mmCIF file of C-alpha atoms in Angstrom:
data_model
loop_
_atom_site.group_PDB
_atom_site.id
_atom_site.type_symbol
_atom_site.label_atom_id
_atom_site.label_comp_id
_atom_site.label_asym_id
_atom_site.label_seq_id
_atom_site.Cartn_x
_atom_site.Cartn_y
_atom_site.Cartn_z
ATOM 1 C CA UNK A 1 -20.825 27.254 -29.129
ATOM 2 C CA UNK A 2 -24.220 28.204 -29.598
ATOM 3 C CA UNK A 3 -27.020 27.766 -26.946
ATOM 4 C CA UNK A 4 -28.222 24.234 -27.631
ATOM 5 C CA UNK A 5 -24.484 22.793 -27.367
ATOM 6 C CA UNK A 6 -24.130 24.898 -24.099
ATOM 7 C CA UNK A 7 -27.005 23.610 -22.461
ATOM 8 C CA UNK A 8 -25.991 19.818 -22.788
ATOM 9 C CA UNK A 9 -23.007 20.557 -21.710
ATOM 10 C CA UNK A 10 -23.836 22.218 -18.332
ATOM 11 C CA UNK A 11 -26.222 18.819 -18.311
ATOM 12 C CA UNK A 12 -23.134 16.522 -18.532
ATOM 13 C CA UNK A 13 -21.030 18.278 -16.139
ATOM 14 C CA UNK A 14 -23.762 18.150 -13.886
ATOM 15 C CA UNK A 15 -24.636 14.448 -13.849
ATOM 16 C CA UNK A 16 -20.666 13.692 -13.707
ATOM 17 C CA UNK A 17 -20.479 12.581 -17.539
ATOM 18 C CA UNK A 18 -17.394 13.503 -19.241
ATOM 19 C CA UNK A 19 -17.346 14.822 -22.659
ATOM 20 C CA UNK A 20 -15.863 16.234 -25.559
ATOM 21 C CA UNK A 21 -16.520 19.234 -27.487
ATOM 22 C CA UNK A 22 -15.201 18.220 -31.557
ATOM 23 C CA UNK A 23 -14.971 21.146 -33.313
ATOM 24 C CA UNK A 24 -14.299 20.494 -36.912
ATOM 25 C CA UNK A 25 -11.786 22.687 -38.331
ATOM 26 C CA UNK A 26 -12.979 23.226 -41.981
ATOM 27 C CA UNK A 27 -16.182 24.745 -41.184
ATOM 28 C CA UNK A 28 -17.116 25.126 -37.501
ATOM 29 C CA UNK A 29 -19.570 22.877 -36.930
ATOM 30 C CA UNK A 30 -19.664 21.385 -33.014
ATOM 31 C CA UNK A 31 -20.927 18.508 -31.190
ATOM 32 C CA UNK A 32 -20.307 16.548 -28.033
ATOM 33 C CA UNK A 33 -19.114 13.285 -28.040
ATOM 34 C CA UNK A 34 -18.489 10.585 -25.569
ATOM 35 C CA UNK A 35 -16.868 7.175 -25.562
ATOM 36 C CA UNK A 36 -20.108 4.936 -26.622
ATOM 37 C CA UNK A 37 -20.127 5.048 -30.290
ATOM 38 C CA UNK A 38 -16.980 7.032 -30.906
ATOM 39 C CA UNK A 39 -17.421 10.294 -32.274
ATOM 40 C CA UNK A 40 -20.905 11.063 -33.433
ATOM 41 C CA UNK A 41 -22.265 12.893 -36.904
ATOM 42 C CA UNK A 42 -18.458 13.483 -37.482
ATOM 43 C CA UNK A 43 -17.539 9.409 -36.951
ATOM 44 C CA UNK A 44 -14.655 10.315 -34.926
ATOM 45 C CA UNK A 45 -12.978 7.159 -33.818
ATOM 46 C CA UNK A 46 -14.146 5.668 -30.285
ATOM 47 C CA UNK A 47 -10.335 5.294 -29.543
ATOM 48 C CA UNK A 48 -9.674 9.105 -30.074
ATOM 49 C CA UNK A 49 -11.925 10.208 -27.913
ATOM 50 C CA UNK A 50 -10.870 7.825 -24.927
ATOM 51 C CA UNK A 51 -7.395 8.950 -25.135
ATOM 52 C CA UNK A 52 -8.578 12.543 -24.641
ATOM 53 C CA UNK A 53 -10.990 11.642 -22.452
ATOM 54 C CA UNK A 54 -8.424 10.016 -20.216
ATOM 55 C CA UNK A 55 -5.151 12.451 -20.761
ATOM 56 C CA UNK A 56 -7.575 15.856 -20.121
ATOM 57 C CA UNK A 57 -6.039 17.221 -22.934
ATOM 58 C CA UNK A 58 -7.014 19.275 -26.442
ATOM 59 C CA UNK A 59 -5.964 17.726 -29.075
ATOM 60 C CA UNK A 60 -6.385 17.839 -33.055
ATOM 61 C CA UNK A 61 -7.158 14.945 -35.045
ATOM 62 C CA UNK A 62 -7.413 14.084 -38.647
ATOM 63 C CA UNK A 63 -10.973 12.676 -39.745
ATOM 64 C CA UNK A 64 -12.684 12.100 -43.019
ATOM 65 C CA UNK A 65 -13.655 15.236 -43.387
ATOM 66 C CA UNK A 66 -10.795 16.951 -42.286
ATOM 67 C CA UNK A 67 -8.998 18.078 -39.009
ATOM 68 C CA UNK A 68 -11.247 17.753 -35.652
ATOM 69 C CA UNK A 69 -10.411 19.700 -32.747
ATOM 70 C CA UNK A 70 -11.155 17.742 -29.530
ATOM 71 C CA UNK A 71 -11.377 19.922 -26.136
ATOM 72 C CA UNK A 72 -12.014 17.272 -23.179
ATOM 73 C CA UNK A 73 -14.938 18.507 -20.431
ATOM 74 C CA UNK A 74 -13.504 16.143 -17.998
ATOM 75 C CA UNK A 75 -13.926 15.495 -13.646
ATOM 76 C CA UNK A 76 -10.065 15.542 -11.986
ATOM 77 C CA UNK A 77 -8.368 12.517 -11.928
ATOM 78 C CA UNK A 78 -9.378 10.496 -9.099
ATOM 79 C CA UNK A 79 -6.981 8.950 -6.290
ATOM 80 C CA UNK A 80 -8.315 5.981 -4.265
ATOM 81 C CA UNK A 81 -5.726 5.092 -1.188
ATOM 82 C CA UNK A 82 -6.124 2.085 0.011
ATOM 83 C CA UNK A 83 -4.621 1.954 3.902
ATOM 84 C CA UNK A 84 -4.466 5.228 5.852
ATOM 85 C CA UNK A 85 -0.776 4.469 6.820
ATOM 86 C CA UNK A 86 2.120 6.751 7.041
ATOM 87 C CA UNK A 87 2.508 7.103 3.692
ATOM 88 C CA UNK A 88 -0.752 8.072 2.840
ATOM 89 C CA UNK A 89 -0.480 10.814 4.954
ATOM 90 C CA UNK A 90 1.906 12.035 3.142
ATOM 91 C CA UNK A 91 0.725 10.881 -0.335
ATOM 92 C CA UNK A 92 -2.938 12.316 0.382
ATOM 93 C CA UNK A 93 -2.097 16.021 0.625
ATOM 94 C CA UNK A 94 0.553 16.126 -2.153
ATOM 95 C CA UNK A 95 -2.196 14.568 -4.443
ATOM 96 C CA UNK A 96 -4.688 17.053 -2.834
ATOM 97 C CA UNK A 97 -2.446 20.066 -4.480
ATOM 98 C CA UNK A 98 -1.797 18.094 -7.612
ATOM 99 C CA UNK A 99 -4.947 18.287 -8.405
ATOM 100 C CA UNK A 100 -6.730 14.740 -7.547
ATOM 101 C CA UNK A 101 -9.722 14.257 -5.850
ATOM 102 C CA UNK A 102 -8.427 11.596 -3.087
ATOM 103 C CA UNK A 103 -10.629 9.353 -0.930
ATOM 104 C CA UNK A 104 -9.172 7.411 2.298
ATOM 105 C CA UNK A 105 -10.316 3.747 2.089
ATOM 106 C CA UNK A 106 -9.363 1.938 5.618
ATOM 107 C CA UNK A 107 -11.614 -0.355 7.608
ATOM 108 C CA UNK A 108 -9.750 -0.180 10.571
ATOM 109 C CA UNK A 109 -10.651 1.483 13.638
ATOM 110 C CA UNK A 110 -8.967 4.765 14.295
ATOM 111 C CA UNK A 111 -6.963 4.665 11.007
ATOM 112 C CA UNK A 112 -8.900 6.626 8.702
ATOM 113 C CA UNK A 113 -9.875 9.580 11.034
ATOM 114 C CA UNK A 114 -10.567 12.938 10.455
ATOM 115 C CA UNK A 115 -7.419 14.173 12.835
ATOM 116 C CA UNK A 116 -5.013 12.147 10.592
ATOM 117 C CA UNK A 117 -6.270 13.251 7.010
ATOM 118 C CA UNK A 118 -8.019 16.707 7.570
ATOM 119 C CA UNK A 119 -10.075 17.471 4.778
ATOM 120 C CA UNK A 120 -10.219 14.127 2.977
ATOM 121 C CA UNK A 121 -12.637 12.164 2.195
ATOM 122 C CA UNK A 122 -12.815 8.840 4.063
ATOM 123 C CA UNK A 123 -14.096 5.409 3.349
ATOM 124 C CA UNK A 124 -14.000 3.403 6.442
ATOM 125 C CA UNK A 125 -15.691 0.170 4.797
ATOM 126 C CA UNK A 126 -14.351 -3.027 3.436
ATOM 127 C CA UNK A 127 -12.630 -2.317 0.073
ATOM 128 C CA UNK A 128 -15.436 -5.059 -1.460
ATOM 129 C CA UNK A 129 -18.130 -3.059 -0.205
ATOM 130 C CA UNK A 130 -16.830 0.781 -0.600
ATOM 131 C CA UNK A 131 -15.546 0.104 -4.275
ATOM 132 C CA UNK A 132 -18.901 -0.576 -5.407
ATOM 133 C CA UNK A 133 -20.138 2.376 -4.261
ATOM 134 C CA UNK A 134 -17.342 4.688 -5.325
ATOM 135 C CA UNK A 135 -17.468 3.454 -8.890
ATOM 136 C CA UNK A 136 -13.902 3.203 -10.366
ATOM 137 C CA UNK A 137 -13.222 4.490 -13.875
ATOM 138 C CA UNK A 138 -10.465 5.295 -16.485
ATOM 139 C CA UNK A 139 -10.081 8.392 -14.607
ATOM 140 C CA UNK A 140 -9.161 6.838 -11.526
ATOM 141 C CA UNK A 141 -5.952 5.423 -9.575
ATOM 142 C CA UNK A 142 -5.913 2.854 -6.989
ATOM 143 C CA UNK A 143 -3.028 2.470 -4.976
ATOM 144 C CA UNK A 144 -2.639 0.065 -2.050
ATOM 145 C CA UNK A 145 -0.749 0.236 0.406
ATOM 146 C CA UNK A 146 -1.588 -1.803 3.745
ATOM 147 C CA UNK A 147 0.424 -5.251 3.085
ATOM 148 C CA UNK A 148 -2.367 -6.827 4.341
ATOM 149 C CA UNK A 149 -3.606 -9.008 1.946
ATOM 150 C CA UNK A 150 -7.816 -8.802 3.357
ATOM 151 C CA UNK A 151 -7.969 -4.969 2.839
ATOM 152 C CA UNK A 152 -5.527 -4.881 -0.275
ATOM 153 C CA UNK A 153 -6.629 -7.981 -2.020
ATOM 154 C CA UNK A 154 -9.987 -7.074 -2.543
ATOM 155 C CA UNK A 155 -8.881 -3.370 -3.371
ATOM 156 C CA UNK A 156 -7.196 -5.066 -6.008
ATOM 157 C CA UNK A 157 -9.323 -7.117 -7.457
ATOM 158 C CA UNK A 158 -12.277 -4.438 -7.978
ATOM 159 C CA UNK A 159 -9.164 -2.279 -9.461
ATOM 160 C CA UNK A 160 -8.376 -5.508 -11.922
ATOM 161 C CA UNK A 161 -11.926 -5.731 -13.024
ATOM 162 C CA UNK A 162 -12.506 -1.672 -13.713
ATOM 163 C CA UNK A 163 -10.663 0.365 -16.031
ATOM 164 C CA UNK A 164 -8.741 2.265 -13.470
ATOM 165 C CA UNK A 165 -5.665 4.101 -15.212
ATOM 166 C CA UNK A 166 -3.213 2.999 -12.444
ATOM 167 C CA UNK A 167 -3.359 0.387 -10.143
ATOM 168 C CA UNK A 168 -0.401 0.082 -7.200
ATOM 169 C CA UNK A 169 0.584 -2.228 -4.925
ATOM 170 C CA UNK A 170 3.051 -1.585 -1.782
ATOM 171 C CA UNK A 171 5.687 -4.583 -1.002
ATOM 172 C CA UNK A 172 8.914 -6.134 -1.573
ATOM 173 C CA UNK A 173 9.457 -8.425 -4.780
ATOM 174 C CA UNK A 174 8.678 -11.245 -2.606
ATOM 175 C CA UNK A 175 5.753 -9.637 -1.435
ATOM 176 C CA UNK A 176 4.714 -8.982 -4.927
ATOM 177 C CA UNK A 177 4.832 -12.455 -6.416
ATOM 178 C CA UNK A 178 2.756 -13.550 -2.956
ATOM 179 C CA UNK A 179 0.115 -11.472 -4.231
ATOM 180 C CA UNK A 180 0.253 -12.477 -7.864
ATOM 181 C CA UNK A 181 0.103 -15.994 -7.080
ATOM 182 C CA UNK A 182 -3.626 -15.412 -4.832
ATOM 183 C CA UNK A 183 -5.092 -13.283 -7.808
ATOM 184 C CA UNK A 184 -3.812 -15.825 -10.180
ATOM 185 C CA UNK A 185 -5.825 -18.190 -8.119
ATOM 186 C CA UNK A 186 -8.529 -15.903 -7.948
ATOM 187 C CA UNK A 187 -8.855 -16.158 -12.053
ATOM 188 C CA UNK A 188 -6.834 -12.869 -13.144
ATOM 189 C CA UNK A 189 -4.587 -13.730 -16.152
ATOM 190 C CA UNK A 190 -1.034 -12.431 -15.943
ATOM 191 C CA UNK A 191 -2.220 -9.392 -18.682
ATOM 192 C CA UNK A 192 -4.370 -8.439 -16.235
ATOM 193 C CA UNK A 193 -1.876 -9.183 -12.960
ATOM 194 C CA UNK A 194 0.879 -6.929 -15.235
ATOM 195 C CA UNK A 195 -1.761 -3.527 -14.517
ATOM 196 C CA UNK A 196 -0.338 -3.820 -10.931
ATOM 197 C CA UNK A 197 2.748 -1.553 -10.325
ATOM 198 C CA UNK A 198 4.421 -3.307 -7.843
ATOM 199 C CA UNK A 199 7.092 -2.482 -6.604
ATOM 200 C CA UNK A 200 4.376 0.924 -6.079
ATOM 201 C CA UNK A 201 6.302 3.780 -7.424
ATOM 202 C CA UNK A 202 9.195 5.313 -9.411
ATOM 203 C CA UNK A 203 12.868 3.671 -8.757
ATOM 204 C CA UNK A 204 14.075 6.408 -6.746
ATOM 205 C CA UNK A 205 15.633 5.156 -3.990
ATOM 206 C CA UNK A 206 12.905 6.280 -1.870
ATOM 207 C CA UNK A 207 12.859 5.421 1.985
ATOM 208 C CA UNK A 208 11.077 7.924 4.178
ATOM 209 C CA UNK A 209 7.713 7.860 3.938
ATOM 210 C CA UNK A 210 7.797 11.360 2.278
ATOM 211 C CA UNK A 211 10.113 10.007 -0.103
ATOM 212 C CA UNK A 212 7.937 6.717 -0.735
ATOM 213 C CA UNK A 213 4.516 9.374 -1.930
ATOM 214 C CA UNK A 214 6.765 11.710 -4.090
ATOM 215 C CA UNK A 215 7.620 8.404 -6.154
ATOM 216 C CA UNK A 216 3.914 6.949 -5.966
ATOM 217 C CA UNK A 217 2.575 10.557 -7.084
ATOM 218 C CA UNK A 218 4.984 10.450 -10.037
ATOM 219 C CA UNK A 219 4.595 7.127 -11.178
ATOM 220 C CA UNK A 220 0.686 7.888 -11.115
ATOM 221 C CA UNK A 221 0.877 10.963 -13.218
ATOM 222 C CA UNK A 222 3.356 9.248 -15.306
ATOM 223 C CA UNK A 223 0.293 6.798 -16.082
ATOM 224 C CA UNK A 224 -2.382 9.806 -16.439
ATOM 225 C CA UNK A 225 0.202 12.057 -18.915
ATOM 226 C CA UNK A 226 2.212 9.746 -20.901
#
């Protein structure tokens, strides 16, 4: 990488842009590449890149002119929890070591406290208010988990309109088709309703609330990996 190419990079990573170093195979030559306008003087395909983009993983590709080797420059994946229950304080710190970067969202007084989640980052606003400012991407999850539908709703709905990776609901099947039928209402079309994992998590047979993160956690890396 010579100095130029070195340079921008240290400027992405320091505005928070993720990129992609192509490296083309037959002869050497480098650029970075993001998702607007695919792939640059090497017209690597827009769709390409995304995928790497979102997976955080090298990977070679065939192009016109040959094999492209595509080495993501990416943040960690993201984690937004939606209701500091009991579950999220289990689900917070296992994400913590996995690797996300996990923010707290709960407007309720003397849920989301310091004592409860040490070291996390907390958002004690309503979820219409805080997701603006946090800014969701395809390298975030959302997962909900309050049942109540005037925190999780609107958690929801910002998740529906973003490009979140993984979006999670907590609730029984009955629960689940409650909360279909008010974002139905609210405009979302059933491709969009079908995002929502809900039942949240794998079908373990969890039932502590230990048991409940392990198969959230799963199911989210599931959505990050495969």
């Amino acid at each position: 990488m010579n100095a130029g190419l070195l340079r921008k990079l240290v400027a992405a990573q320091e505005s928070g842009r993720d990129v992609v170093l192509a490296t083309r195979l037959g002869d050497g030559f480098q650029e970075l590449v993001g998702t607007a306008g695919g792939g640059g003087v090497m017209g690597l395909a827009e769709e390409a890149v995304t995928e790497v983009l979102r997976a955080g993983e090298s990977r070679t590709v065939e192009t016109g002119e040959g094999p492209v080797f595509l080495r993501p420059y990416v943040r960690p994946p993201r984690l937004i929890v939606v209701g500091a229950v009991h579950i999220a304080q289990a689900l917070v710190p296992m994400a913590t070591v996995a690797g996300f970067r996990v923010t707290v969202l709960d407007p309720r007084e003397g849920f989301a406290t310091p004592d409860r989640f040490p070291g996390a980052v907390l958002a004690r606003e309503w979820p219409d208010r805080a997701m603006a400012v946090l800014g969701l991407d395809g390298r975030t999850a959302v997962v909900a988990l309050t049942h109540d539908p005037k925190i999780d709703d609107p958690a929801l709905i910002a998740a529906l309109e973003s490009d979140a990776f993984y979006v999670g609901a907590l609730g029984s099947g009955k629960t689940q088709a409650a909360r279909r039928e008010r974002l139905a209402e609210a405009g979302f079309p059933d491709a969009d309703l079908d995002r929502i994992h809900g039942p949240i998590g794998l079908p373990i047979g969890a039932r502590s609330p230990e048991e409940i993160a392990v198969a959230v956690l799963a199911q989210v890396i599931g959505a990050l990996r495969l």
